[in-house]
Amino acid sequence: NAGVMQNPRHLVRRRGQEARLRCSPMKGHSHVYWYRQLPEEGLKFMVYLQKENIIDESGMPKERFSAEFPKEGPSILRIQQVVRGDSAAYFCASSPPGGYGYTFGSGTRLTVV
Amino acid sequence: SQELEQSPQSLIVQEGKNLTINCTSSKTLYGLYWYKQKYGEGLIFLMMLQKGGEEKSHEKITAKLDEKKQQSSLHITASQPSHAGIYLCGADAGNNRKLIWGLGTSLAVNP
């Protein structure tokens, strides 16, 4: 029973490129959450998705960031035209339908050079 | 300002000693979570507390949530080097599945 799978573990992008981060939730989990961890700032909520629906995107920057959780396949966090300030660890978590208990992935560490 | 205040920020203890980490909010919390993170790795779930006055234990770690559901403590008994890491408290402050977080407590245990 694999946990939450995130890939890649490490991602290096040049300024202006696009970054795509993937998250496959635990089996049986239909709720996916993305968090960003910046040095000295702690974890910050970005977005909460269910299959084909964005439930709460109040933590997403207004521009360049988007997220989806399609009917088939992993959830994707997409960052267009990355800037140095986007360098951070991005964590995905999943939870079962109707319940709590968040399981986190190992994260994707994005470095923008 | 941080929505969840954790203290202390860092802690160094001798193996075998007990220690306590605190997590405080100005709001009532609907769920309080404790996780452990090792540098460069993901978050490992430790415990979840939901009811005021609730206390849970697993191995040598005990977590409590106060009656007002605004403060939690994590207590480690007879610490071991394997307990070293960053302890994070997260909480659902609006019953909306959107967790807020403390900045973490970095724990080192000297053998």
XYZ file of C-alpha atoms in Angstrom:
224
model
C 0.000 0.000 0.000
C 2.092 2.855 -1.322
C 1.767 6.178 0.421
C 1.481 9.528 -1.295
C 3.878 9.556 -4.212
C 5.407 12.778 -5.396
C 7.749 13.237 -8.292
C 10.213 14.409 -9.061
C 11.963 14.612 -5.677
C 14.210 17.374 -6.942
C 13.597 19.732 -9.824
C 15.896 22.423 -11.159
C 14.499 25.018 -13.513
C 15.917 28.143 -15.069
C 14.050 31.400 -14.615
C 11.203 31.615 -17.096
C 10.760 27.862 -17.527
C 7.763 25.839 -16.439
C 7.718 23.445 -13.495
C 5.315 20.518 -13.249
C 4.993 18.708 -9.952
C 3.059 15.467 -9.690
C 1.249 13.861 -6.808
C -0.466 10.482 -6.675
C -2.630 10.174 -3.545
C -2.857 7.119 -1.365
C -5.125 4.395 -2.652
C -8.694 5.184 -1.624
C -7.984 8.859 -0.992
C -9.913 11.296 -3.135
C -8.839 14.576 -1.541
C -5.524 16.193 -2.419
C -3.864 19.212 -0.843
C -0.760 21.142 -1.878
C 1.445 22.997 0.579
C 4.579 25.066 0.070
C 7.394 25.164 2.577
C 9.670 28.176 2.389
C 12.732 28.550 4.597
C 11.919 30.435 7.800
C 8.225 30.604 6.896
C 6.837 27.177 7.568
C 4.230 25.313 5.594
C 1.566 27.309 3.784
C -1.644 25.937 2.309
C -1.965 26.415 -1.427
C -4.901 24.448 -2.816
C -7.400 21.686 -1.995
C -8.742 19.507 -4.791
C -11.046 16.601 -5.307
C -11.293 14.663 -8.550
C -11.941 17.186 -11.353
C -12.778 19.938 -8.853
C -10.862 22.716 -7.169
C -12.450 23.087 -3.738
C -10.294 25.838 -2.238
C -7.492 27.671 -4.000
C -7.249 30.566 -1.581
C -3.538 29.956 -0.979
C -2.516 29.943 -4.616
C -0.676 32.958 -6.022
C -2.941 34.745 -8.469
C -0.611 34.380 -11.413
C 1.548 31.628 -12.886
C 0.311 28.884 -10.538
C -2.369 26.352 -11.371
C -3.421 22.944 -10.086
C -5.559 20.120 -11.342
C -6.659 16.683 -10.250
C -8.057 14.920 -13.314
C -10.380 11.958 -13.313
C -7.468 9.734 -14.250
C -3.889 10.252 -13.237
C -2.045 12.258 -10.632
C -2.679 15.751 -9.378
C -0.444 18.318 -11.069
C 0.826 21.594 -9.658
C 2.025 23.751 -12.503
C 4.189 26.835 -12.156
C 4.704 28.862 -15.298
C 7.609 31.244 -15.882
C 9.307 30.336 -12.633
C 11.197 32.962 -10.642
C 13.821 32.561 -7.908
C 11.200 33.169 -5.241
C 9.402 29.988 -6.294
C 12.302 27.910 -4.940
C 10.819 25.885 -2.115
C 9.710 22.440 -1.067
C 6.232 21.587 -2.332
C 4.334 18.957 -0.403
C 1.243 17.084 -1.397
C -1.081 15.434 1.102
C -4.140 13.267 0.655
C -7.045 12.265 2.860
C -9.897 9.804 2.541
C -13.367 10.952 1.493
C -15.388 12.270 4.391
C -12.557 11.829 6.857
C -9.510 13.485 8.244
C -5.998 12.279 8.665
C -3.591 13.720 6.194
C -0.824 11.607 4.674
C 2.017 13.594 3.192
C 4.356 12.772 0.349
C 8.115 13.257 0.504
C 7.866 16.545 -1.347
C 9.391 18.064 -4.460
C 12.247 20.447 -3.894
C 12.195 23.065 -6.612
C 15.288 25.140 -7.246
C 15.119 28.000 -9.703
C 18.478 29.098 -11.047
C 2.563 36.712 12.698
C 2.386 32.927 12.710
C -1.076 31.516 13.292
C 0.294 28.661 15.356
C 3.072 29.439 17.793
C 5.470 26.632 18.604
C 7.976 26.660 21.429
C 10.761 26.185 21.875
C 12.176 26.897 18.436
C 14.989 24.424 19.032
C 15.950 21.989 21.716
C 19.053 19.972 22.518
C 18.695 17.258 25.129
C 20.779 14.440 26.481
C 19.645 10.937 25.600
C 17.261 9.629 28.231
C 15.868 13.032 29.193
C 12.206 14.001 28.910
C 11.100 16.988 26.897
C 7.969 18.943 25.982
C 7.087 20.943 22.884
C 4.161 23.355 22.888
C 1.805 24.590 20.202
C -0.548 27.516 20.840
C -3.285 29.234 18.865
C -5.489 32.234 19.528
C -8.334 30.433 17.765
C -10.281 27.323 18.636
C -8.918 24.414 16.677
C -11.044 21.750 15.039
C -8.208 19.289 14.674
C -4.609 19.377 15.873
C -1.939 17.329 14.147
C 1.616 16.525 15.108
C 4.125 15.547 12.446
C 7.832 14.852 12.445
C 10.073 15.913 9.580
C 13.643 14.940 8.945
C 15.737 17.342 6.888
C 15.017 16.980 3.194
C 12.245 14.474 3.746
C 8.497 14.400 4.039
C 6.227 14.683 7.054
C 5.605 11.629 9.175
C 2.250 11.579 10.933
C 2.473 11.194 14.704
C -0.929 11.968 16.199
C -4.216 13.767 15.690
C -6.299 15.311 18.473
C -9.818 16.626 18.077
C -11.580 16.753 21.413
C -10.878 19.173 24.230
C -8.892 17.428 26.944
C -7.913 14.587 24.632
C -4.644 12.787 25.215
C -2.992 10.170 23.014
C 0.180 8.166 23.399
C 2.272 6.142 21.026
C 5.422 4.477 22.279
C 7.256 7.207 24.192
C 5.364 10.159 22.734
C 2.266 11.685 24.353
C 0.214 14.508 22.896
C -2.474 16.508 24.691
C -5.032 19.069 23.611
C -6.356 21.459 26.247
C -10.043 21.841 27.095
C -10.357 25.081 25.144
C -8.739 23.418 22.102
C -6.247 26.225 21.731
C -3.095 24.655 23.063
C -1.371 21.321 22.562
C 1.750 19.777 23.987
C 3.926 16.946 22.766
C 5.891 15.117 25.415
C 8.710 12.665 24.760
C 9.781 10.415 27.577
C 13.325 9.023 27.806
C 14.418 10.582 24.512
C 16.576 8.653 22.066
C 18.698 9.778 19.089
C 15.964 8.401 16.805
C 13.636 11.123 18.122
C 15.786 13.827 16.537
C 14.111 15.879 13.829
C 11.743 18.775 13.347
C 8.371 18.528 15.053
C 5.547 20.390 13.385
C 2.100 21.123 14.673
C -0.657 21.731 12.163
C -4.273 22.563 12.805
C -7.603 23.008 11.136
C -8.682 26.410 12.448
C -11.818 26.786 10.378
C -13.114 23.268 9.988
C -12.390 23.596 6.294
C -9.557 21.096 5.771
C -7.068 23.929 5.271
C -4.290 23.376 7.766
C -2.276 26.162 9.364
C 1.170 25.382 10.746
C 3.703 26.301 13.343
C 7.293 26.957 12.315
C 8.500 23.763 13.913
C 10.715 22.726 16.803
C 14.111 21.341 15.911
C 15.109 18.583 18.316
C 18.602 17.161 18.713
C 19.281 14.284 21.097
C 22.869 13.784 22.149
C 23.938 10.207 22.885
